[in-house]
XYZ file of N, CA, C and O in Angstrom:
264
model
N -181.251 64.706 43.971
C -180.231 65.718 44.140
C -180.896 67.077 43.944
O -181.706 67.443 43.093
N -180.305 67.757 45.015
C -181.109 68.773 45.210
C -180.236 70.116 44.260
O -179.049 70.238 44.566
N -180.716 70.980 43.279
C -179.381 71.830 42.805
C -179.760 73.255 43.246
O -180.878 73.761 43.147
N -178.655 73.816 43.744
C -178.738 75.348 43.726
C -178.546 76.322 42.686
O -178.688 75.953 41.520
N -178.159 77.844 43.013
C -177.248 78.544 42.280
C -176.073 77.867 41.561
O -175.238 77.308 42.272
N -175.890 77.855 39.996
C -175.094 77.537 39.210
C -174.873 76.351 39.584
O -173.776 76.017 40.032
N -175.987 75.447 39.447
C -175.412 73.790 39.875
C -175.141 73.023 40.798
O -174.859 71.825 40.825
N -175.281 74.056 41.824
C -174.387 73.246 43.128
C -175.381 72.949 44.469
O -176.103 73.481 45.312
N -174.881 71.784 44.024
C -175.790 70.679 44.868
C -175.909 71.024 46.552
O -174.942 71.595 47.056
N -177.187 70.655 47.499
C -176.990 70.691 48.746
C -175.840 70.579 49.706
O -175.466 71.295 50.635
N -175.320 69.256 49.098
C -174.751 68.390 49.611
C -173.313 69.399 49.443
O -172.552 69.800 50.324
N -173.278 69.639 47.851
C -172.205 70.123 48.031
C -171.701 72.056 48.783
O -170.578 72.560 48.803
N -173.022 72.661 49.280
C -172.796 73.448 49.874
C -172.980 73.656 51.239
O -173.034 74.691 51.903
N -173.089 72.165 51.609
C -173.046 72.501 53.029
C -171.786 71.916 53.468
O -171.336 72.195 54.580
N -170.992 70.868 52.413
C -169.088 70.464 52.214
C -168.843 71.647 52.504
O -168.357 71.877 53.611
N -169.066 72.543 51.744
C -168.273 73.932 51.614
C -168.684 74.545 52.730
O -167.665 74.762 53.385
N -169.454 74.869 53.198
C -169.761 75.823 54.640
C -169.110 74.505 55.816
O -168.715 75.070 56.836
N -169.014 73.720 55.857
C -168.537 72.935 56.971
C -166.621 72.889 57.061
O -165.848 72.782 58.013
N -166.377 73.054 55.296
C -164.826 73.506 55.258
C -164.617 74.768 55.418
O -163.427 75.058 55.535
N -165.204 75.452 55.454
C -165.179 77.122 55.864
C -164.574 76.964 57.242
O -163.416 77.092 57.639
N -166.079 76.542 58.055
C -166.359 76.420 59.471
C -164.805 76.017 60.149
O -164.179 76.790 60.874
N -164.350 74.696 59.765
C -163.420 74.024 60.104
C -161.785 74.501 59.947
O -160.912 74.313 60.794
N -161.607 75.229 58.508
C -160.344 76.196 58.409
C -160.603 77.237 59.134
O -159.640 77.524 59.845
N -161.540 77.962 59.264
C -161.900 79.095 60.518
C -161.189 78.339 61.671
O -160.108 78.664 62.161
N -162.189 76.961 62.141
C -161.607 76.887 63.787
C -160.020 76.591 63.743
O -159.377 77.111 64.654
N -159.181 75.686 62.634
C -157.900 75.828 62.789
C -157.655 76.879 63.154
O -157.511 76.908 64.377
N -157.481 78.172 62.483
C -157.326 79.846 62.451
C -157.196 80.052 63.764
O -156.136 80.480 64.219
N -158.094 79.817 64.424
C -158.604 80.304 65.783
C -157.767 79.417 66.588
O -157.345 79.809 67.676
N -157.464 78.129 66.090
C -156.780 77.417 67.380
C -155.392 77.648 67.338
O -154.757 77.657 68.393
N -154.635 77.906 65.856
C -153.486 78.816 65.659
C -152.893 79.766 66.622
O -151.755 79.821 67.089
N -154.417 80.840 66.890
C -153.932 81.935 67.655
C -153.919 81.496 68.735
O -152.942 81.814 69.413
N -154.793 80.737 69.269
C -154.759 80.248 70.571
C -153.400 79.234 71.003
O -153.049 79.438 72.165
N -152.700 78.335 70.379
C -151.909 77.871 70.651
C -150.399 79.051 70.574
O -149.393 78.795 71.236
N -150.489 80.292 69.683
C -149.899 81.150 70.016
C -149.149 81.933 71.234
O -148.051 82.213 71.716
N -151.161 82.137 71.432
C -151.013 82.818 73.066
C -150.617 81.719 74.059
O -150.114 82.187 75.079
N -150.689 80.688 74.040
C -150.445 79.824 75.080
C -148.698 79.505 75.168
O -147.988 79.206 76.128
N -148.416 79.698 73.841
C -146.808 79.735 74.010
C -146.256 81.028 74.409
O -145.053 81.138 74.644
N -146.725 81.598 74.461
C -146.246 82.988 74.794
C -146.397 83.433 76.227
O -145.741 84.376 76.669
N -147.531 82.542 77.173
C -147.916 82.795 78.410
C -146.870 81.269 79.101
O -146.468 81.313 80.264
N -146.693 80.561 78.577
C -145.570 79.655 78.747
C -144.651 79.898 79.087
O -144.303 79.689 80.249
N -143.508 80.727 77.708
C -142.621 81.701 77.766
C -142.501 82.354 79.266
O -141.710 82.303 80.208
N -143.693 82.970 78.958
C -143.565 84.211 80.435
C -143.394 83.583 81.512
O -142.382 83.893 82.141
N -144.199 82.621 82.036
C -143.801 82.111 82.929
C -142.396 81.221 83.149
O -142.191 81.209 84.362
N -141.450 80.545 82.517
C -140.588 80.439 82.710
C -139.570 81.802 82.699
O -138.453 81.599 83.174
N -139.808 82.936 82.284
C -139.124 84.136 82.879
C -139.241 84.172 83.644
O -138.186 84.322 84.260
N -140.483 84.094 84.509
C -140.902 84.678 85.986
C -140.126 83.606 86.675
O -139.634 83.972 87.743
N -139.924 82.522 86.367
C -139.539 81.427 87.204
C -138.062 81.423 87.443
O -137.463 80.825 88.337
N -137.449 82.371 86.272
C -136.202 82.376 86.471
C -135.805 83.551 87.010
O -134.587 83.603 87.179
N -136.419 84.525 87.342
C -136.364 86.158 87.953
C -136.342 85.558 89.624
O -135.484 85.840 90.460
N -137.654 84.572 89.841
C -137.928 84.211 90.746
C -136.577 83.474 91.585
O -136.258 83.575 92.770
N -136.021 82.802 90.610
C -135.033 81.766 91.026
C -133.227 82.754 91.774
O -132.386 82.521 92.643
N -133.507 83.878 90.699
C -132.043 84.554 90.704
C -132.575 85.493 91.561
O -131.801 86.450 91.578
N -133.643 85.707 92.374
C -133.674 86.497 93.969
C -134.581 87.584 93.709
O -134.724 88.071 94.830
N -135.206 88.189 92.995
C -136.314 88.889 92.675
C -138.009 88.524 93.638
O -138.431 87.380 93.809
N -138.479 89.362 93.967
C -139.523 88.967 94.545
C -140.724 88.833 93.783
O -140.816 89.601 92.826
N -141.775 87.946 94.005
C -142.887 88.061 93.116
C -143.529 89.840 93.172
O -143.699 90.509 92.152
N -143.743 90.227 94.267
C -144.245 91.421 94.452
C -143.558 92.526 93.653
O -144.254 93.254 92.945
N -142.414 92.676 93.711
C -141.362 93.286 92.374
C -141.493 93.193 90.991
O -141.395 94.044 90.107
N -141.829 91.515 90.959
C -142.406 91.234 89.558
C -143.431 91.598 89.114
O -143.437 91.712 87.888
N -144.578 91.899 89.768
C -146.008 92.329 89.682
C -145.881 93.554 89.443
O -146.613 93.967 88.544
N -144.859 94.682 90.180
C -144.762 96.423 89.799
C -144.287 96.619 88.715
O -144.500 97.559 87.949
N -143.605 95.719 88.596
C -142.802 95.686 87.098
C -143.709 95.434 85.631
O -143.399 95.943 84.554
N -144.688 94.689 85.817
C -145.574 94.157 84.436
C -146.307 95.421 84.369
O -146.979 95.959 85.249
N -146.016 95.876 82.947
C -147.231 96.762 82.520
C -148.292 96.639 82.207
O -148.414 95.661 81.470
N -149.626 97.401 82.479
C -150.741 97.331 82.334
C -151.120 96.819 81.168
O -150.464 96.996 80.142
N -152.399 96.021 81.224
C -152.713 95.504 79.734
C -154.556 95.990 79.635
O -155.201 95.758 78.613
């Protein structure tokens, strides 16, 4: 057993940088499943603008710049 700073073993700091790593990528997939509900969303607006007689081309002048 290999020990580091204040005791702590290899083993146990690369546990810890790999649970870092891994609550990070949740984090990240959080936001990402965010944005994906939200571009979801939008598109069933568009689908229903679309449906009640609106033109796509109307819809396009209409979205503000991002």
């Amino acid at each position: 057993m290999i020990d580091g700073p204040a005791g702590v073993t290899l083993a146990q700091s690369r546990s810890s940088e790999a649970r870092a790593a891994l609550d990070e990528l949740k984090d990240a997939l959080d936001i990402c499943l965010g944005e994906l509900s939200d571009a979801r969303r939008r598109a069933t607006e568009l689908s229903a603008q679309h449906d009640d007689g609106k033109s796509w081309t109307a819809m396009a002048a209409d979205e503000a710049p991002r």
